[in-house]
Amino acid sequence: DLGEVSRQYFSDQEEQALGRAIMRDVYADPRYLDDPEIETYLNQLGYKLVEVSTRNQREFNFFVVDDPSINAFAMPGGNIGVHTGLLLAAQNESELASVVGHEIAHVTQNHIARMIASQSQSQWPTMAALALALLAARSNPNVASAAIASTQAFSIQNQLNYSRDYEREADRLGYDMLTRGGFDPRGMSGFFSRLERANRFYDSSAPAYLRTHPLTTDRISDMQSRSETAPYQQVADSLDFQLVRARLRARENSPADAVLAARNALKDKRYSSETAARYGLVTALVRARQFKAAEAEVQKLLSGKPTHPMIQQLAAYAALAAGTPALALQRYQAGSEAHPGYRPLQYGHIEALLAAGRSRDA
């Protein structure tokens, strides 16, 4: 168990402090995606895996980075970032869960703390440079972008790449989380095999994930061997996963192009979930400020699966964006009553109250 690490030189308190310092600057950076719906989903997925981990005594925080590259990374303090590119590249939810579980294992096994502790104290300023690169975002976005491009400031392990032993351990524990969490264990071998092929044939533009996570043929073989011995089970993607991907696609390209792409997908039935496809269309229509068309599609959504919190949140937000705060408040009220713990609805409800001039109620 490589996670049994001495904290003689890097205590748990020091790791938590470093994690908090870096996250303050991540939240201030323009690449941080402040989207409560997507972040809520990612935390729900992450904690579904954490809860079945054999070492789940610590807190985790999952956040999203608005970056098209395929990447995910663990940082000090249980902070795990996932790029939007990974959310869209995963062909199913089990593939996404396999990467998230792998990163959770890096945290539970104290791999980051071990790597930092293994450096002599004279090298610690190199680690601090990551936080300084993010600090630049507050004063000069151009400097911040250059710093991120050159140092991968979002990924602390870029300074200390994971060893093959760490990777094998994260594979093993991540696989266990997949199976215990009810996901398809073949998601891990399928996803990492595709990454390996991309690295082999397109070395100059290899996925960012492989820069800090060395991928070998032995690791791929181990993943495939484990999945081949597992009993076959077909695991359907959750509606949440499909809605999140539709939401991300609606953010791509220009608003008009996003609307056209969403309409064509619905017309040609190019979707795995009609509900998610329509959700994506409404998101794109609101973005394009086509509120009348958006409301017509909202009505279709509400007649189908109106109880899903992401759908109720979008219906209320569409009404608020269209300048009908009374309707928005009605929908937020209904959504909050149906899903009292769903934070995006709570945030939206407060925004609608403020828009209606009811600041005291907010």
mmCIF file of C-alpha atoms in Angstrom:
data_model
loop_
_atom_site.group_PDB
_atom_site.id
_atom_site.type_symbol
_atom_site.label_atom_id
_atom_site.label_comp_id
_atom_site.label_asym_id
_atom_site.label_seq_id
_atom_site.Cartn_x
_atom_site.Cartn_y
_atom_site.Cartn_z
ATOM 1 C CA ASP A 1 0.000 0.000 0.000
ATOM 2 C CA LEU A 2 1.883 3.040 -1.284
ATOM 3 C CA GLY A 3 -0.542 5.312 0.524
ATOM 4 C CA GLU A 4 1.011 4.626 3.922
ATOM 5 C CA VAL A 5 3.270 7.639 3.732
ATOM 6 C CA SER A 6 5.221 9.445 6.386
ATOM 7 C CA ARG A 7 4.225 13.102 6.774
ATOM 8 C CA GLN A 8 7.463 14.066 8.464
ATOM 9 C CA TYR A 9 8.215 16.768 5.899
ATOM 10 C CA PHE A 10 4.780 17.529 4.488
ATOM 11 C CA SER A 11 1.999 17.371 7.029
ATOM 12 C CA ASP A 12 -1.704 17.013 6.366
ATOM 13 C CA GLN A 13 -2.171 20.593 7.593
ATOM 14 C CA GLU A 14 0.438 21.855 5.112
ATOM 15 C CA GLU A 15 -1.229 19.983 2.267
ATOM 16 C CA GLN A 16 -4.636 21.426 3.144
ATOM 17 C CA ALA A 17 -3.180 24.946 3.355
ATOM 18 C CA LEU A 18 -1.480 24.574 -0.036
ATOM 19 C CA GLY A 19 -4.701 23.214 -1.518
ATOM 20 C CA ARG A 20 -6.739 26.148 -0.223
ATOM 21 C CA ALA A 21 -4.184 28.661 -1.512
ATOM 22 C CA ILE A 22 -4.161 27.177 -4.999
ATOM 23 C CA MET A 23 -7.950 26.815 -5.156
ATOM 24 C CA ARG A 24 -8.477 30.481 -4.296
ATOM 25 C CA ASP A 25 -6.613 31.316 -7.461
ATOM 26 C CA VAL A 26 -8.244 28.593 -9.527
ATOM 27 C CA TYR A 27 -11.629 30.145 -8.720
ATOM 28 C CA ALA A 28 -10.303 33.545 -9.817
ATOM 29 C CA ASP A 29 -8.870 32.238 -13.076
ATOM 30 C CA PRO A 30 -10.876 32.685 -16.311
ATOM 31 C CA ARG A 31 -10.505 29.008 -17.168
ATOM 32 C CA TYR A 32 -12.461 27.944 -14.092
ATOM 33 C CA LEU A 33 -15.982 27.051 -15.279
ATOM 34 C CA ASP A 34 -18.454 28.554 -12.828
ATOM 35 C CA ASP A 35 -21.410 26.375 -13.769
ATOM 36 C CA PRO A 36 -23.322 25.082 -10.715
ATOM 37 C CA GLU A 37 -25.194 22.403 -12.665
ATOM 38 C CA ILE A 38 -22.076 20.805 -14.155
ATOM 39 C CA GLU A 39 -20.089 21.137 -10.933
ATOM 40 C CA THR A 40 -22.931 19.607 -8.912
ATOM 41 C CA TYR A 41 -23.060 16.625 -11.265
ATOM 42 C CA LEU A 42 -19.293 16.156 -11.097
ATOM 43 C CA ASN A 43 -19.337 16.202 -7.293
ATOM 44 C CA GLN A 44 -22.231 13.725 -7.214
ATOM 45 C CA LEU A 45 -20.311 11.394 -9.522
ATOM 46 C CA GLY A 46 -17.101 11.867 -7.555
ATOM 47 C CA TYR A 47 -18.683 11.154 -4.193
ATOM 48 C CA LYS A 48 -20.474 8.096 -5.572
ATOM 49 C CA LEU A 49 -16.976 6.718 -6.169
ATOM 50 C CA VAL A 50 -15.488 8.079 -2.942
ATOM 51 C CA GLU A 51 -18.185 6.365 -0.886
ATOM 52 C CA VAL A 52 -17.176 2.931 -2.199
ATOM 53 C CA SER A 53 -13.453 3.599 -1.815
ATOM 54 C CA THR A 54 -11.645 1.658 0.884
ATOM 55 C CA ARG A 55 -10.018 4.908 2.043
ATOM 56 C CA ASN A 56 -12.651 7.631 2.095
ATOM 57 C CA GLN A 57 -11.857 9.514 5.291
ATOM 58 C CA ARG A 58 -11.125 12.870 3.671
ATOM 59 C CA GLU A 59 -13.101 15.633 2.000
ATOM 60 C CA PHE A 60 -13.052 16.092 -1.774
ATOM 61 C CA ASN A 61 -13.846 18.988 -4.060
ATOM 62 C CA PHE A 62 -14.469 18.408 -7.765
ATOM 63 C CA PHE A 63 -14.396 21.349 -10.173
ATOM 64 C CA VAL A 64 -14.462 21.989 -13.920
ATOM 65 C CA VAL A 65 -11.864 23.689 -16.110
ATOM 66 C CA ASP A 66 -13.083 25.221 -19.373
ATOM 67 C CA ASP A 67 -10.481 23.653 -21.636
ATOM 68 C CA PRO A 68 -11.022 21.447 -24.721
ATOM 69 C CA SER A 69 -8.034 19.215 -23.977
ATOM 70 C CA ILE A 70 -8.574 15.755 -22.508
ATOM 71 C CA ASN A 71 -7.327 16.078 -18.966
ATOM 72 C CA ALA A 72 -8.093 15.608 -15.285
ATOM 73 C CA PHE A 73 -5.834 16.146 -12.310
ATOM 74 C CA ALA A 74 -5.625 15.868 -8.549
ATOM 75 C CA MET A 75 -4.181 18.653 -6.431
ATOM 76 C CA PRO A 76 -3.354 19.045 -2.737
ATOM 77 C CA GLY A 77 -6.258 19.025 -0.308
ATOM 78 C CA GLY A 78 -8.478 16.573 -2.195
ATOM 79 C CA ASN A 79 -9.171 19.008 -5.051
ATOM 80 C CA ILE A 80 -9.783 17.290 -8.391
ATOM 81 C CA GLY A 81 -10.194 19.188 -11.651
ATOM 82 C CA VAL A 82 -11.794 17.866 -14.833
ATOM 83 C CA HIS A 83 -11.491 19.544 -18.223
ATOM 84 C CA THR A 84 -14.602 20.085 -20.321
ATOM 85 C CA GLY A 85 -12.729 18.259 -23.084
ATOM 86 C CA LEU A 86 -12.721 15.091 -21.002
ATOM 87 C CA LEU A 87 -16.440 15.370 -20.240
ATOM 88 C CA LEU A 88 -17.143 15.503 -23.978
ATOM 89 C CA ALA A 89 -14.538 12.918 -25.034
ATOM 90 C CA ALA A 90 -15.798 10.188 -22.703
ATOM 91 C CA GLN A 91 -18.049 7.941 -24.791
ATOM 92 C CA ASN A 92 -20.061 6.870 -21.763
ATOM 93 C CA GLU A 93 -20.379 7.621 -18.066
ATOM 94 C CA SER A 94 -18.293 4.615 -17.046
ATOM 95 C CA GLU A 95 -15.344 6.007 -19.014
ATOM 96 C CA LEU A 96 -15.639 9.343 -17.230
ATOM 97 C CA ALA A 97 -15.976 7.566 -13.880
ATOM 98 C CA SER A 98 -12.832 5.550 -14.593
ATOM 99 C CA VAL A 99 -10.731 8.713 -14.909
ATOM 100 C CA VAL A 100 -12.323 10.381 -11.878
ATOM 101 C CA GLY A 101 -11.803 7.212 -9.829
ATOM 102 C CA HIS A 102 -8.159 7.085 -10.905
ATOM 103 C CA GLU A 103 -7.648 10.654 -9.664
ATOM 104 C CA ILE A 104 -9.468 9.912 -6.395
ATOM 105 C CA ALA A 105 -7.004 7.064 -5.822
ATOM 106 C CA HIS A 106 -4.065 9.454 -6.253
ATOM 107 C CA VAL A 107 -5.559 11.467 -3.384
ATOM 108 C CA THR A 108 -6.541 8.624 -1.056
ATOM 109 C CA GLN A 109 -3.120 7.021 -1.455
ATOM 110 C CA ASN A 110 -1.341 10.313 -0.675
ATOM 111 C CA HIS A 111 0.623 10.202 -3.932
ATOM 112 C CA ILE A 112 0.808 13.998 -4.156
ATOM 113 C CA ALA A 113 1.998 14.348 -0.568
ATOM 114 C CA ARG A 114 4.611 11.638 -1.157
ATOM 115 C CA MET A 115 5.953 13.403 -4.240
ATOM 116 C CA ILE A 116 6.151 16.769 -2.526
ATOM 117 C CA ALA A 117 7.729 15.258 0.591
ATOM 118 C CA SER A 118 10.316 13.494 -1.573
ATOM 119 C CA GLN A 119 11.624 16.820 -2.844
ATOM 120 C CA SER A 120 14.296 18.547 -0.828
ATOM 121 C CA GLN A 121 13.044 21.659 0.925
ATOM 122 C CA SER A 122 15.248 23.760 -1.369
ATOM 123 C CA GLN A 123 13.003 22.695 -4.282
ATOM 124 C CA TRP A 124 9.739 23.710 -2.619
ATOM 125 C CA PRO A 125 9.747 27.193 -4.238
ATOM 126 C CA THR A 126 9.161 25.364 -7.545
ATOM 127 C CA MET A 127 5.839 24.186 -6.150
ATOM 128 C CA ALA A 128 4.989 27.704 -5.018
ATOM 129 C CA ALA A 129 5.511 28.901 -8.597
ATOM 130 C CA LEU A 130 2.274 27.152 -9.538
ATOM 131 C CA ALA A 131 0.303 29.310 -7.133
ATOM 132 C CA LEU A 132 2.142 32.423 -8.351
ATOM 133 C CA ALA A 133 1.196 31.636 -11.957
ATOM 134 C CA LEU A 134 -2.458 31.550 -10.952
ATOM 135 C CA LEU A 135 -2.097 34.759 -8.964
ATOM 136 C CA ALA A 136 -1.190 36.501 -12.222
ATOM 137 C CA ALA A 137 -4.767 35.978 -13.397
ATOM 138 C CA ARG A 138 -5.940 38.656 -10.980
ATOM 139 C CA SER A 139 -3.805 41.401 -12.499
ATOM 140 C CA ASN A 140 -3.038 40.353 -16.067
ATOM 141 C CA PRO A 141 -5.078 37.699 -17.915
ATOM 142 C CA ASN A 142 -2.522 37.611 -20.733
ATOM 143 C CA VAL A 143 0.241 36.785 -18.301
ATOM 144 C CA ALA A 144 -1.993 34.184 -16.687
ATOM 145 C CA SER A 145 -2.674 32.460 -19.996
ATOM 146 C CA ALA A 146 1.035 32.326 -20.792
ATOM 147 C CA ALA A 147 1.821 31.030 -17.327
ATOM 148 C CA ILE A 148 -0.800 28.310 -17.588
ATOM 149 C CA ALA A 149 0.428 27.282 -21.028
ATOM 150 C CA SER A 150 4.044 27.051 -19.893
ATOM 151 C CA THR A 151 3.660 25.563 -16.416
ATOM 152 C CA GLN A 152 0.275 23.803 -16.554
ATOM 153 C CA ALA A 153 -0.589 25.719 -13.401
ATOM 154 C CA PHE A 154 -3.856 23.861 -13.066
ATOM 155 C CA SER A 155 -1.974 20.603 -12.584
ATOM 156 C CA ILE A 156 0.398 20.433 -9.643
ATOM 157 C CA GLN A 157 1.623 17.016 -10.643
ATOM 158 C CA ASN A 158 3.111 18.533 -13.782
ATOM 159 C CA GLN A 159 6.050 19.478 -11.553
ATOM 160 C CA LEU A 160 6.204 15.933 -10.178
ATOM 161 C CA ASN A 161 4.861 13.430 -12.680
ATOM 162 C CA TYR A 162 3.340 10.273 -11.265
ATOM 163 C CA SER A 163 5.604 7.231 -11.150
ATOM 164 C CA ARG A 164 4.569 3.998 -12.827
ATOM 165 C CA ASP A 165 4.047 2.440 -9.394
ATOM 166 C CA TYR A 166 1.629 5.229 -8.467
ATOM 167 C CA GLU A 167 -0.193 4.824 -11.767
ATOM 168 C CA ARG A 168 -0.594 1.074 -11.332
ATOM 169 C CA GLU A 169 -1.932 1.546 -7.812
ATOM 170 C CA ALA A 170 -4.375 4.233 -8.986
ATOM 171 C CA ASP A 171 -5.504 1.900 -11.782
ATOM 172 C CA ARG A 172 -6.177 -0.932 -9.338
ATOM 173 C CA LEU A 173 -8.064 1.160 -6.805
ATOM 174 C CA GLY A 174 -9.902 3.108 -9.506
ATOM 175 C CA TYR A 175 -11.049 -0.185 -11.041
ATOM 176 C CA ASP A 176 -12.341 -1.344 -7.658
ATOM 177 C CA MET A 177 -14.309 1.898 -7.289
ATOM 178 C CA LEU A 178 -15.824 1.417 -10.749
ATOM 179 C CA THR A 179 -17.108 -2.065 -9.984
ATOM 180 C CA ARG A 180 -18.325 -1.220 -6.477
ATOM 181 C CA GLY A 181 -19.986 1.955 -7.731
ATOM 182 C CA GLY A 182 -22.064 0.063 -10.288
ATOM 183 C CA PHE A 183 -20.217 1.251 -13.400
ATOM 184 C CA ASP A 184 -18.987 -0.856 -16.312
ATOM 185 C CA PRO A 185 -15.377 -1.851 -15.495
ATOM 186 C CA ARG A 186 -14.627 -1.953 -19.224
ATOM 187 C CA GLY A 187 -14.899 1.816 -19.201
ATOM 188 C CA MET A 188 -11.365 2.061 -17.855
ATOM 189 C CA SER A 189 -9.646 -0.147 -20.437
ATOM 190 C CA GLY A 190 -11.719 1.345 -23.260
ATOM 191 C CA PHE A 191 -10.896 4.940 -22.436
ATOM 192 C CA PHE A 192 -7.210 4.472 -21.708
ATOM 193 C CA SER A 193 -6.761 2.318 -24.818
ATOM 194 C CA ARG A 194 -8.061 5.195 -26.922
ATOM 195 C CA LEU A 195 -5.667 7.590 -25.193
ATOM 196 C CA GLU A 196 -2.782 5.222 -25.868
ATOM 197 C CA ARG A 197 -3.668 5.019 -29.572
ATOM 198 C CA ALA A 198 -3.911 8.805 -29.771
ATOM 199 C CA ASN A 199 -0.487 9.080 -28.189
ATOM 200 C CA ARG A 200 0.978 6.546 -30.610
ATOM 201 C CA PHE A 201 -0.380 8.023 -33.828
ATOM 202 C CA TYR A 202 -0.516 11.722 -32.949
ATOM 203 C CA ASP A 203 2.490 12.137 -30.689
ATOM 204 C CA SER A 204 2.845 15.878 -31.354
ATOM 205 C CA SER A 205 -0.695 16.480 -30.110
ATOM 206 C CA ALA A 206 -0.996 13.744 -27.513
ATOM 207 C CA PRO A 207 -3.728 14.175 -24.884
ATOM 208 C CA ALA A 208 -2.644 16.461 -22.047
ATOM 209 C CA TYR A 209 -3.509 13.734 -19.556
ATOM 210 C CA LEU A 210 -0.580 11.605 -20.724
ATOM 211 C CA ARG A 211 1.979 14.311 -19.956
ATOM 212 C CA THR A 212 1.621 13.670 -16.237
ATOM 213 C CA HIS A 213 0.224 10.120 -16.248
ATOM 214 C CA PRO A 214 2.701 7.761 -17.977
ATOM 215 C CA LEU A 215 0.697 5.175 -19.911
ATOM 216 C CA THR A 216 2.379 1.875 -20.793
ATOM 217 C CA THR A 217 1.265 -1.197 -22.707
ATOM 218 C CA ASP A 218 1.581 -3.157 -19.444
ATOM 219 C CA ARG A 219 -0.979 -0.881 -17.796
ATOM 220 C CA ILE A 220 -3.365 -1.283 -20.722
ATOM 221 C CA SER A 221 -2.937 -5.069 -20.603
ATOM 222 C CA ASP A 222 -3.614 -5.118 -16.857
ATOM 223 C CA MET A 223 -6.808 -3.085 -17.324
ATOM 224 C CA GLN A 224 -8.015 -5.360 -20.115
ATOM 225 C CA SER A 225 -7.250 -8.506 -18.103
ATOM 226 C CA ARG A 226 -9.249 -7.234 -15.137
ATOM 227 C CA SER A 227 -12.237 -6.248 -17.258
ATOM 228 C CA GLU A 228 -12.253 -9.545 -19.190
ATOM 229 C CA THR A 229 -12.580 -11.544 -15.975
ATOM 230 C CA ALA A 230 -15.415 -9.357 -14.667
ATOM 231 C CA PRO A 231 -19.008 -10.511 -15.261
ATOM 232 C CA TYR A 232 -20.572 -8.681 -18.195
ATOM 233 C CA GLN A 233 -22.994 -5.956 -17.259
ATOM 234 C CA GLN A 234 -24.435 -3.296 -19.508
ATOM 235 C CA VAL A 235 -24.637 -0.041 -17.572
ATOM 236 C CA ALA A 236 -26.847 2.726 -18.935
ATOM 237 C CA ASP A 237 -25.644 6.316 -18.741
ATOM 238 C CA SER A 238 -27.513 8.468 -16.249
ATOM 239 C CA LEU A 239 -29.725 11.259 -17.539
ATOM 240 C CA ASP A 240 -27.519 13.628 -15.535
ATOM 241 C CA PHE A 241 -24.472 12.635 -17.615
ATOM 242 C CA GLN A 242 -26.384 13.131 -20.857
ATOM 243 C CA LEU A 243 -27.764 16.515 -19.757
ATOM 244 C CA VAL A 244 -24.307 17.757 -18.749
ATOM 245 C CA ARG A 245 -22.853 16.808 -22.128
ATOM 246 C CA ALA A 246 -25.765 18.487 -23.938
ATOM 247 C CA ARG A 247 -25.208 21.588 -21.819
ATOM 248 C CA LEU A 248 -21.522 21.681 -22.741
ATOM 249 C CA ARG A 249 -22.217 21.212 -26.455
ATOM 250 C CA ALA A 250 -24.661 24.128 -26.356
ATOM 251 C CA ARG A 251 -21.784 26.334 -25.167
ATOM 252 C CA GLU A 252 -19.633 25.511 -28.193
ATOM 253 C CA ASN A 253 -19.215 27.756 -31.230
ATOM 254 C CA SER A 254 -21.451 30.778 -31.859
ATOM 255 C CA PRO A 255 -24.984 30.881 -30.396
ATOM 256 C CA ALA A 256 -26.509 30.581 -33.882
ATOM 257 C CA ASP A 257 -24.329 27.591 -34.757
ATOM 258 C CA ALA A 258 -25.140 25.947 -31.419
ATOM 259 C CA VAL A 259 -28.880 26.314 -32.106
ATOM 260 C CA LEU A 260 -28.499 24.903 -35.618
ATOM 261 C CA ALA A 261 -26.483 21.918 -34.391
ATOM 262 C CA ALA A 262 -29.009 21.163 -31.638
ATOM 263 C CA ARG A 263 -31.990 21.450 -34.007
ATOM 264 C CA ASN A 264 -30.353 19.170 -36.559
ATOM 265 C CA ALA A 265 -29.523 16.575 -33.903
ATOM 266 C CA LEU A 266 -33.169 16.475 -32.830
ATOM 267 C CA LYS A 267 -34.500 16.427 -36.392
ATOM 268 C CA ASP A 268 -32.149 13.626 -37.484
ATOM 269 C CA LYS A 269 -32.600 11.740 -34.186
ATOM 270 C CA ARG A 270 -28.849 11.771 -33.569
ATOM 271 C CA TYR A 271 -29.013 11.355 -29.827
ATOM 272 C CA SER A 272 -29.026 8.742 -27.097
ATOM 273 C CA SER A 273 -31.618 10.709 -25.112
ATOM 274 C CA GLU A 274 -34.273 12.908 -26.694
ATOM 275 C CA THR A 275 -34.728 14.668 -23.352
ATOM 276 C CA ALA A 276 -31.043 15.591 -23.210
ATOM 277 C CA ALA A 277 -31.053 16.684 -26.853
ATOM 278 C CA ARG A 278 -34.022 18.991 -26.230
ATOM 279 C CA TYR A 279 -32.361 20.295 -23.065
ATOM 280 C CA GLY A 280 -29.337 21.192 -25.187
ATOM 281 C CA LEU A 281 -31.556 22.982 -27.699
ATOM 282 C CA VAL A 282 -33.202 25.086 -24.967
ATOM 283 C CA THR A 283 -29.774 25.960 -23.561
ATOM 284 C CA ALA A 284 -28.596 27.057 -27.007
ATOM 285 C CA LEU A 285 -31.803 29.030 -27.701
ATOM 286 C CA VAL A 286 -31.495 30.951 -24.429
ATOM 287 C CA ARG A 287 -27.861 31.659 -25.235
ATOM 288 C CA ALA A 288 -28.972 32.985 -28.650
ATOM 289 C CA ARG A 289 -31.692 35.053 -26.919
ATOM 290 C CA GLN A 290 -34.428 33.296 -28.896
ATOM 291 C CA PHE A 291 -36.710 33.260 -25.874
ATOM 292 C CA LYS A 292 -40.027 32.520 -27.599
ATOM 293 C CA ALA A 293 -38.608 29.428 -29.274
ATOM 294 C CA ALA A 294 -36.918 28.438 -26.020
ATOM 295 C CA GLU A 295 -40.209 28.598 -24.095
ATOM 296 C CA ALA A 296 -41.903 26.378 -26.690
ATOM 297 C CA GLU A 297 -39.199 23.752 -26.193
ATOM 298 C CA VAL A 298 -39.368 24.176 -22.405
ATOM 299 C CA GLN A 299 -43.042 23.212 -22.533
ATOM 300 C CA LYS A 300 -42.095 19.991 -24.328
ATOM 301 C CA LEU A 301 -39.434 19.279 -21.711
ATOM 302 C CA LEU A 302 -41.801 19.872 -18.822
ATOM 303 C CA SER A 303 -44.346 17.489 -20.324
ATOM 304 C CA GLY A 304 -41.739 14.727 -20.417
ATOM 305 C CA LYS A 305 -39.420 14.502 -17.391
ATOM 306 C CA PRO A 306 -40.297 17.683 -15.485
ATOM 307 C CA THR A 307 -39.067 16.417 -12.131
ATOM 308 C CA HIS A 308 -35.367 16.334 -12.997
ATOM 309 C CA PRO A 309 -33.683 19.251 -11.162
ATOM 310 C CA MET A 310 -31.525 20.285 -14.137
ATOM 311 C CA ILE A 311 -34.638 20.556 -16.312
ATOM 312 C CA GLN A 312 -36.519 22.548 -13.695
ATOM 313 C CA GLN A 313 -33.517 24.823 -13.266
ATOM 314 C CA LEU A 314 -33.270 25.435 -17.023
ATOM 315 C CA ALA A 315 -37.018 26.108 -17.341
ATOM 316 C CA ALA A 316 -36.853 28.699 -14.570
ATOM 317 C CA TYR A 317 -33.675 30.282 -15.926
ATOM 318 C CA ALA A 318 -35.184 30.541 -19.422
ATOM 319 C CA ALA A 319 -38.141 32.451 -17.960
ATOM 320 C CA LEU A 320 -35.830 34.745 -16.009
ATOM 321 C CA ALA A 321 -33.650 35.442 -19.056
ATOM 322 C CA ALA A 322 -36.792 36.212 -21.088
ATOM 323 C CA GLY A 323 -37.751 38.944 -18.633
ATOM 324 C CA THR A 324 -40.629 37.125 -16.940
ATOM 325 C CA PRO A 325 -39.475 36.985 -13.296
ATOM 326 C CA ALA A 326 -42.919 36.007 -11.992
ATOM 327 C CA LEU A 327 -42.912 32.823 -14.084
ATOM 328 C CA ALA A 328 -39.294 32.215 -13.129
ATOM 329 C CA LEU A 329 -40.128 32.518 -9.427
ATOM 330 C CA GLN A 330 -43.029 30.123 -9.832
ATOM 331 C CA ARG A 331 -40.764 27.557 -11.460
ATOM 332 C CA TYR A 332 -37.948 28.068 -8.959
ATOM 333 C CA GLN A 333 -40.391 27.635 -6.099
ATOM 334 C CA ALA A 334 -41.714 24.382 -7.543
ATOM 335 C CA GLY A 335 -38.212 23.129 -8.270
ATOM 336 C CA SER A 336 -36.893 24.002 -4.818
ATOM 337 C CA GLU A 337 -39.793 22.198 -3.164
ATOM 338 C CA ALA A 338 -39.186 19.089 -5.271
ATOM 339 C CA HIS A 339 -35.402 19.191 -4.786
ATOM 340 C CA PRO A 340 -34.684 21.090 -1.554
ATOM 341 C CA GLY A 341 -30.982 20.251 -1.531
ATOM 342 C CA TYR A 342 -30.183 21.138 -5.149
ATOM 343 C CA ARG A 343 -27.922 24.182 -4.973
ATOM 344 C CA PRO A 344 -28.277 25.427 -8.575
ATOM 345 C CA LEU A 345 -32.014 25.871 -7.950
ATOM 346 C CA GLN A 346 -31.274 27.695 -4.701
ATOM 347 C CA TYR A 347 -28.839 30.049 -6.433
ATOM 348 C CA GLY A 348 -31.275 30.675 -9.281
ATOM 349 C CA HIS A 349 -34.134 31.304 -6.872
ATOM 350 C CA ILE A 350 -32.108 34.017 -5.137
ATOM 351 C CA GLU A 351 -31.243 35.586 -8.501
ATOM 352 C CA ALA A 352 -34.923 35.615 -9.500
ATOM 353 C CA LEU A 353 -35.962 37.220 -6.208
ATOM 354 C CA LEU A 354 -33.407 39.974 -6.730
ATOM 355 C CA ALA A 355 -34.610 40.491 -10.319
ATOM 356 C CA ALA A 356 -38.172 40.829 -9.023
ATOM 357 C CA GLY A 357 -37.084 43.488 -6.539
ATOM 358 C CA ARG A 358 -37.582 41.201 -3.553
ATOM 359 C CA SER A 359 -34.128 41.532 -2.033
ATOM 360 C CA ARG A 360 -35.467 41.022 1.489
ATOM 361 C CA ASP A 361 -36.878 37.627 0.522
ATOM 362 C CA ALA A 362 -33.565 36.643 -1.079
#
